[in-house]
Structure formats: structure tokens, C-alpha cells
Amino acid sequence: MNRVSGRVATALVVLGVVLAIAPAFMSTIAICGVSGCSGGGFGRATDPDATLVMLGLTGLVAALPLAVYALVRRSGGLAVGALALAVVTTFVTGVVIGSDLRGCPRSIDRATCFEE
């Protein structure tokens, strides 16, 4: 990869991560509702399925610009980088919002999560 395409790839990674802020924000709402996981205000409203969808969408949006560039350049290395970016973005967002692997908040019991 030459210097120009390296800069383009870096710019596309940054663009993807910036665009992924919107679905990441939506995953914070999906995990516990508008009032948050403390349950104050309107109360806690967990939605594990929506949380998992939004986390997956976060990774997809983050990787999409780099993946398109990889297709245009026909570069397997860039495609692997896009896949890695999608996985890392999804998991980091999940850790930041406090989600477990089932889409429930780590701060509450799983049975309680699926009841709400």
C-alpha cells in the first residue's frame, strides 16, 4: 500500500467511526431506555434484541467506508482490516455502554433484563 492509499484508508476509518456514533448512541437508549439503567424518571426499559441489532449496526457503519474502498481497490488486506474494524467497534461500544453478550446491561440480573 502506498502512502496516498494509506492516508485514504486512515481517513475512511475515521469517517466510519464518526458515522458510527449515531447507532452507538441508539444502542445506549436500547439497552436501558431513555432514563438509563438506574431506572429513574420513566423507569428502566431494557430491549436486548434492539441493543444487539444496534451494536451490530455500529460495527457495520464503522467498517462500511473502508470495505467499499477495499472492493474498489480489490484489496484483501483492506477487507480484513474492515472486518476487524467492524468487530472491534462492536465490542468496544458494547463494553462502553455496559452490555453483556446477550444485549443486557451488566449491572442488572439477566432474568430481570428479559422480564422488562
PDB file of C-alpha atoms in Angstrom:
ATOM      1  CA  MET A   1       0.000   0.000   0.000  1.00  0.00           C
ATOM      2  CA  ASN A   2       1.474   3.298  -0.981  1.00  0.00           C
ATOM      3  CA  ARG A   3       1.455   6.458   1.075  1.00  0.00           C
ATOM      4  CA  VAL A   4      -1.640   8.002  -0.573  1.00  0.00           C
ATOM      5  CA  SER A   5      -3.823   4.913  -0.185  1.00  0.00           C
ATOM      6  CA  GLY A   6      -2.679   4.620   3.443  1.00  0.00           C
ATOM      7  CA  ARG A   7      -3.867   8.152   4.093  1.00  0.00           C
ATOM      8  CA  VAL A   8      -7.138   7.443   2.304  1.00  0.00           C
ATOM      9  CA  ALA A   9      -7.656   4.275   4.359  1.00  0.00           C
ATOM     10  CA  THR A  10      -6.966   6.184   7.567  1.00  0.00           C
ATOM     11  CA  ALA A  11      -9.414   8.916   6.575  1.00  0.00           C
ATOM     12  CA  LEU A  12     -12.050   6.283   5.778  1.00  0.00           C
ATOM     13  CA  VAL A  13     -11.567   4.612   9.156  1.00  0.00           C
ATOM     14  CA  VAL A  14     -12.030   7.968  10.885  1.00  0.00           C
ATOM     15  CA  LEU A  15     -15.107   8.709   8.752  1.00  0.00           C
ATOM     16  CA  GLY A  16     -16.618   5.325   9.591  1.00  0.00           C
ATOM     17  CA  VAL A  17     -16.046   5.740  13.315  1.00  0.00           C
ATOM     18  CA  VAL A  18     -17.598   9.222  13.254  1.00  0.00           C
ATOM     19  CA  LEU A  19     -20.627   7.924  11.363  1.00  0.00           C
ATOM     20  CA  ALA A  20     -20.934   5.036  13.840  1.00  0.00           C
ATOM     21  CA  ILE A  21     -21.617   7.475  16.675  1.00  0.00           C
ATOM     22  CA  ALA A  22     -25.320   7.614  15.731  1.00  0.00           C
ATOM     23  CA  PRO A  23     -26.058   3.863  16.028  1.00  0.00           C
ATOM     24  CA  ALA A  24     -23.814   3.694  19.104  1.00  0.00           C
ATOM     25  CA  PHE A  25     -25.971   6.386  20.723  1.00  0.00           C
ATOM     26  CA  MET A  26     -29.110   4.472  19.763  1.00  0.00           C
ATOM     27  CA  SER A  27     -27.681   1.346  21.422  1.00  0.00           C
ATOM     28  CA  THR A  28     -27.332   3.286  24.683  1.00  0.00           C
ATOM     29  CA  ILE A  29     -31.040   4.061  24.516  1.00  0.00           C
ATOM     30  CA  ALA A  30     -31.968   0.496  23.523  1.00  0.00           C
ATOM     31  CA  ILE A  31     -30.078  -1.101  26.404  1.00  0.00           C
ATOM     32  CA  CYS A  32     -31.929   0.657  29.252  1.00  0.00           C
ATOM     33  CA  GLY A  33     -34.341   3.187  27.789  1.00  0.00           C
ATOM     34  CA  VAL A  34     -34.383   6.966  27.964  1.00  0.00           C
ATOM     35  CA  SER A  35     -33.964   7.124  31.753  1.00  0.00           C
ATOM     36  CA  GLY A  36     -30.893   4.918  31.855  1.00  0.00           C
ATOM     37  CA  CYS A  37     -30.121   1.761  33.778  1.00  0.00           C
ATOM     38  CA  SER A  38     -30.736   3.367  37.182  1.00  0.00           C
ATOM     39  CA  GLY A  39     -34.468   3.251  36.483  1.00  0.00           C
ATOM     40  CA  GLY A  40     -35.097   6.862  37.485  1.00  0.00           C
ATOM     41  CA  GLY A  41     -37.559   9.094  35.631  1.00  0.00           C
ATOM     42  CA  PHE A  42     -39.579   6.909  33.246  1.00  0.00           C
ATOM     43  CA  GLY A  43     -38.036   3.695  34.564  1.00  0.00           C
ATOM     44  CA  ARG A  44     -35.694   1.193  33.004  1.00  0.00           C
ATOM     45  CA  ALA A  45     -36.811  -0.388  29.727  1.00  0.00           C
ATOM     46  CA  THR A  46     -34.340  -2.999  28.513  1.00  0.00           C
ATOM     47  CA  ASP A  47     -34.511  -4.316  24.959  1.00  0.00           C
ATOM     48  CA  PRO A  48     -31.732  -6.881  24.448  1.00  0.00           C
ATOM     49  CA  ASP A  49     -32.648  -7.650  20.835  1.00  0.00           C
ATOM     50  CA  ALA A  50     -32.618  -3.995  19.789  1.00  0.00           C
ATOM     51  CA  THR A  51     -29.358  -3.491  21.668  1.00  0.00           C
ATOM     52  CA  LEU A  52     -27.681  -6.325  19.756  1.00  0.00           C
ATOM     53  CA  VAL A  53     -29.017  -5.022  16.432  1.00  0.00           C
ATOM     54  CA  MET A  54     -27.766  -1.505  17.142  1.00  0.00           C
ATOM     55  CA  LEU A  55     -24.355  -2.807  18.266  1.00  0.00           C
ATOM     56  CA  GLY A  56     -24.063  -4.803  15.042  1.00  0.00           C
ATOM     57  CA  LEU A  57     -25.132  -1.776  13.038  1.00  0.00           C
ATOM     58  CA  THR A  58     -22.475   0.282  14.805  1.00  0.00           C
ATOM     59  CA  GLY A  59     -19.761  -2.081  13.579  1.00  0.00           C
ATOM     60  CA  LEU A  60     -21.246  -2.237  10.089  1.00  0.00           C
ATOM     61  CA  VAL A  61     -21.422   1.552   9.740  1.00  0.00           C
ATOM     62  CA  ALA A  62     -17.887   1.955  11.081  1.00  0.00           C
ATOM     63  CA  ALA A  63     -16.464  -0.525   8.566  1.00  0.00           C
ATOM     64  CA  LEU A  64     -18.554   0.360   5.510  1.00  0.00           C
ATOM     65  CA  PRO A  65     -16.387   3.175   4.041  1.00  0.00           C
ATOM     66  CA  LEU A  66     -13.218   1.079   4.347  1.00  0.00           C
ATOM     67  CA  ALA A  67     -14.986  -2.008   2.974  1.00  0.00           C
ATOM     68  CA  VAL A  68     -16.159  -0.102  -0.108  1.00  0.00           C
ATOM     69  CA  TYR A  69     -12.631   1.183  -0.638  1.00  0.00           C
ATOM     70  CA  ALA A  70     -11.333  -2.390  -0.297  1.00  0.00           C
ATOM     71  CA  LEU A  71     -13.772  -3.518  -3.000  1.00  0.00           C
ATOM     72  CA  VAL A  72     -12.745  -0.711  -5.328  1.00  0.00           C
ATOM     73  CA  ARG A  73      -9.057  -1.403  -4.780  1.00  0.00           C
ATOM     74  CA  ARG A  74      -9.622  -5.198  -4.774  1.00  0.00           C
ATOM     75  CA  SER A  75      -7.514  -5.435  -1.653  1.00  0.00           C
ATOM     76  CA  GLY A  76      -7.870  -8.416   0.641  1.00  0.00           C
ATOM     77  CA  GLY A  77      -5.800  -6.711   3.296  1.00  0.00           C
ATOM     78  CA  LEU A  78      -8.122  -3.722   3.410  1.00  0.00           C
ATOM     79  CA  ALA A  79     -11.127  -6.076   3.526  1.00  0.00           C
ATOM     80  CA  VAL A  80      -9.651  -7.896   6.522  1.00  0.00           C
ATOM     81  CA  GLY A  81      -8.993  -4.501   8.115  1.00  0.00           C
ATOM     82  CA  ALA A  82     -12.627  -3.511   7.548  1.00  0.00           C
ATOM     83  CA  LEU A  83     -13.818  -6.740   9.137  1.00  0.00           C
ATOM     84  CA  ALA A  84     -11.528  -6.212  12.120  1.00  0.00           C
ATOM     85  CA  LEU A  85     -12.771  -2.627  12.444  1.00  0.00           C
ATOM     86  CA  ALA A  86     -16.386  -3.844  12.492  1.00  0.00           C
ATOM     87  CA  VAL A  87     -15.714  -6.434  15.189  1.00  0.00           C
ATOM     88  CA  VAL A  88     -13.623  -4.129  17.371  1.00  0.00           C
ATOM     89  CA  THR A  89     -16.100  -1.249  17.083  1.00  0.00           C
ATOM     90  CA  THR A  90     -18.993  -3.525  18.028  1.00  0.00           C
ATOM     91  CA  PHE A  91     -17.246  -4.963  21.075  1.00  0.00           C
ATOM     92  CA  VAL A  92     -15.807  -1.654  22.281  1.00  0.00           C
ATOM     93  CA  THR A  93     -19.225   0.002  22.013  1.00  0.00           C
ATOM     94  CA  GLY A  94     -20.755  -2.894  23.946  1.00  0.00           C
ATOM     95  CA  VAL A  95     -18.170  -2.539  26.697  1.00  0.00           C
ATOM     96  CA  VAL A  96     -18.626   1.244  26.864  1.00  0.00           C
ATOM     97  CA  ILE A  97     -22.424   1.037  27.186  1.00  0.00           C
ATOM     98  CA  GLY A  98     -22.198  -1.813  29.700  1.00  0.00           C
ATOM     99  CA  SER A  99     -23.724  -4.584  27.609  1.00  0.00           C
ATOM    100  CA  ASP A 100     -23.122  -8.289  28.041  1.00  0.00           C
ATOM    101  CA  LEU A 101     -23.062 -10.670  25.076  1.00  0.00           C
ATOM    102  CA  ARG A 102     -26.861 -11.090  25.229  1.00  0.00           C
ATOM    103  CA  GLY A 103     -27.594  -7.367  24.973  1.00  0.00           C
ATOM    104  CA  CYS A 104     -28.483  -6.937  28.642  1.00  0.00           C
ATOM    105  CA  PRO A 105     -26.880  -4.397  30.981  1.00  0.00           C
ATOM    106  CA  ARG A 106     -24.122  -5.955  33.063  1.00  0.00           C
ATOM    107  CA  SER A 107     -25.409  -4.025  36.082  1.00  0.00           C
ATOM    108  CA  ILE A 108     -28.697  -5.961  36.344  1.00  0.00           C
ATOM    109  CA  ASP A 109     -29.637  -9.617  36.576  1.00  0.00           C
ATOM    110  CA  ARG A 110     -30.248 -11.406  33.251  1.00  0.00           C
ATOM    111  CA  ALA A 111     -33.657 -12.675  34.367  1.00  0.00           C
ATOM    112  CA  THR A 112     -34.687  -9.131  35.225  1.00  0.00           C
ATOM    113  CA  CYS A 113     -33.416  -7.932  31.855  1.00  0.00           C
ATOM    114  CA  PHE A 114     -35.569 -10.359  29.912  1.00  0.00           C
ATOM    115  CA  GLU A 115     -38.645  -9.595  32.058  1.00  0.00           C
ATOM    116  CA  GLU A 116     -38.603  -5.846  31.432  1.00  0.00           C
TER     117      GLU A 116
END
